[in-house]
Amino acid sequence: ALAGAMETSGVEVHVGGMSAWVEAGVFNASDTPAVSFGPGSIGDAHSVDESVPVEEIERAHGVLSSLIREFLS
C-alpha cells in the first residue's frame, strides 16, 4: 500500500535495508509487517546540523495522505 501511495504521489519507490536502528525491526521480529518511511536523510539524523527541506516534508505529507485515503476507502 505504501509503494502504491508513493507511486501515486510521484515519489520513487526504494526498498532496502537501513544502517540505523528503528522500531520497525522490533515489529518485524514479531512477525508484524512494518516499514520506515519519512523525509530527510538518515545520514543527517541526530546530527548537529540535522534538517529536512520543506519540499521533502510536503512530499511525505502527500504520500501519507494518499496512503490514508486508500486505507479508509
PDB file of C-alpha atoms in Angstrom:
ATOM      1  CA  ALA A   1       0.000   0.000   0.000  1.00  0.00           C
ATOM      2  CA  LEU A   2       2.820   2.421   0.818  1.00  0.00           C
ATOM      3  CA  ALA A   3       4.524   1.734  -2.513  1.00  0.00           C
ATOM      4  CA  GLY A   4       1.247   2.483  -4.306  1.00  0.00           C
ATOM      5  CA  ALA A   5       0.823   5.734  -2.390  1.00  0.00           C
ATOM      6  CA  MET A   6       4.383   6.695  -3.257  1.00  0.00           C
ATOM      7  CA  GLU A   7       3.806   5.999  -6.944  1.00  0.00           C
ATOM      8  CA  THR A   8       0.534   7.970  -6.872  1.00  0.00           C
ATOM      9  CA  SER A   9       2.434  10.901  -5.351  1.00  0.00           C
ATOM     10  CA  GLY A  10       5.254  10.680  -7.886  1.00  0.00           C
ATOM     11  CA  VAL A  11       7.820   9.514  -5.337  1.00  0.00           C
ATOM     12  CA  GLU A  12      10.369   6.872  -6.359  1.00  0.00           C
ATOM     13  CA  VAL A  13       9.886   3.598  -4.512  1.00  0.00           C
ATOM     14  CA  HIS A  14      13.059   2.205  -2.929  1.00  0.00           C
ATOM     15  CA  VAL A  15      13.025  -0.956  -0.866  1.00  0.00           C
ATOM     16  CA  GLY A  16      16.193  -1.720   1.059  1.00  0.00           C
ATOM     17  CA  GLY A  17      17.855  -2.054   4.395  1.00  0.00           C
ATOM     18  CA  MET A  18      18.939   0.702   6.753  1.00  0.00           C
ATOM     19  CA  SER A  19      22.167   1.294   8.604  1.00  0.00           C
ATOM     20  CA  ALA A  20      20.283   2.605  11.637  1.00  0.00           C
ATOM     21  CA  TRP A  21      18.084   1.080  14.314  1.00  0.00           C
ATOM     22  CA  VAL A  22      14.360   1.784  14.006  1.00  0.00           C
ATOM     23  CA  GLU A  23      11.342   0.334  15.800  1.00  0.00           C
ATOM     24  CA  ALA A  24      10.212  -1.421  12.608  1.00  0.00           C
ATOM     25  CA  GLY A  25      12.810  -4.092  13.400  1.00  0.00           C
ATOM     26  CA  VAL A  26      11.022  -4.979  16.631  1.00  0.00           C
ATOM     27  CA  PHE A  27       7.704  -5.339  14.822  1.00  0.00           C
ATOM     28  CA  ASN A  28       9.243  -7.388  12.006  1.00  0.00           C
ATOM     29  CA  ALA A  29      10.930  -9.682  14.540  1.00  0.00           C
ATOM     30  CA  SER A  30       7.499 -10.484  15.993  1.00  0.00           C
ATOM     31  CA  ASP A  31       6.061 -11.237  12.523  1.00  0.00           C
ATOM     32  CA  THR A  32       4.256  -7.893  12.340  1.00  0.00           C
ATOM     33  CA  PRO A  33       4.989  -6.237   8.994  1.00  0.00           C
ATOM     34  CA  ALA A  34       6.390  -2.718   9.351  1.00  0.00           C
ATOM     35  CA  VAL A  35       8.292  -0.196   7.264  1.00  0.00           C
ATOM     36  CA  SER A  36      10.199   3.004   7.910  1.00  0.00           C
ATOM     37  CA  PHE A  37       9.221   5.980   5.797  1.00  0.00           C
ATOM     38  CA  GLY A  38       9.778   9.682   6.102  1.00  0.00           C
ATOM     39  CA  PRO A  39      11.519  12.757   4.825  1.00  0.00           C
ATOM     40  CA  GLY A  40      15.163  13.582   5.246  1.00  0.00           C
ATOM     41  CA  SER A  41      18.390  11.653   5.084  1.00  0.00           C
ATOM     42  CA  ILE A  42      19.368   9.036   7.646  1.00  0.00           C
ATOM     43  CA  GLY A  43      22.897  10.388   7.307  1.00  0.00           C
ATOM     44  CA  ASP A  44      21.754  13.722   8.745  1.00  0.00           C
ATOM     45  CA  ALA A  45      19.583  12.265  11.503  1.00  0.00           C
ATOM     46  CA  HIS A  46      20.501  13.299  15.050  1.00  0.00           C
ATOM     47  CA  SER A  47      23.445  15.371  13.833  1.00  0.00           C
ATOM     48  CA  VAL A  48      24.350  18.898  14.918  1.00  0.00           C
ATOM     49  CA  ASP A  49      23.023  20.294  11.634  1.00  0.00           C
ATOM     50  CA  GLU A  50      20.031  17.978  11.267  1.00  0.00           C
ATOM     51  CA  SER A  51      17.492  19.477   8.898  1.00  0.00           C
ATOM     52  CA  VAL A  52      14.852  18.449   6.386  1.00  0.00           C
ATOM     53  CA  PRO A  53      13.943  20.501   3.324  1.00  0.00           C
ATOM     54  CA  VAL A  54      10.344  21.741   3.406  1.00  0.00           C
ATOM     55  CA  GLU A  55       9.755  20.146  -0.011  1.00  0.00           C
ATOM     56  CA  GLU A  56      10.559  16.710   1.432  1.00  0.00           C
ATOM     57  CA  ILE A  57       8.108  17.249   4.302  1.00  0.00           C
ATOM     58  CA  GLU A  58       5.407  18.294   1.830  1.00  0.00           C
ATOM     59  CA  ARG A  59       6.129  15.240  -0.356  1.00  0.00           C
ATOM     60  CA  ALA A  60       5.937  12.902   2.675  1.00  0.00           C
ATOM     61  CA  HIS A  61       2.642  14.559   3.656  1.00  0.00           C
ATOM     62  CA  GLY A  62       1.278  13.843   0.177  1.00  0.00           C
ATOM     63  CA  VAL A  63       2.329  10.201   0.317  1.00  0.00           C
ATOM     64  CA  LEU A  64       0.886   9.638   3.796  1.00  0.00           C
ATOM     65  CA  SER A  65      -2.348  11.423   2.870  1.00  0.00           C
ATOM     66  CA  SER A  66      -2.685   9.183  -0.179  1.00  0.00           C
ATOM     67  CA  LEU A  67      -1.988   6.103   1.935  1.00  0.00           C
ATOM     68  CA  ILE A  68      -4.632   7.081   4.495  1.00  0.00           C
ATOM     69  CA  ARG A  69      -7.222   7.811   1.798  1.00  0.00           C
ATOM     70  CA  GLU A  70      -6.568   4.398   0.227  1.00  0.00           C
ATOM     71  CA  PHE A  71      -6.720   2.656   3.612  1.00  0.00           C
ATOM     72  CA  LEU A  72     -10.019   4.297   4.561  1.00  0.00           C
ATOM     73  CA  SER A  73     -11.760   3.730   1.222  1.00  0.00           C
TER      74      SER A  73
END
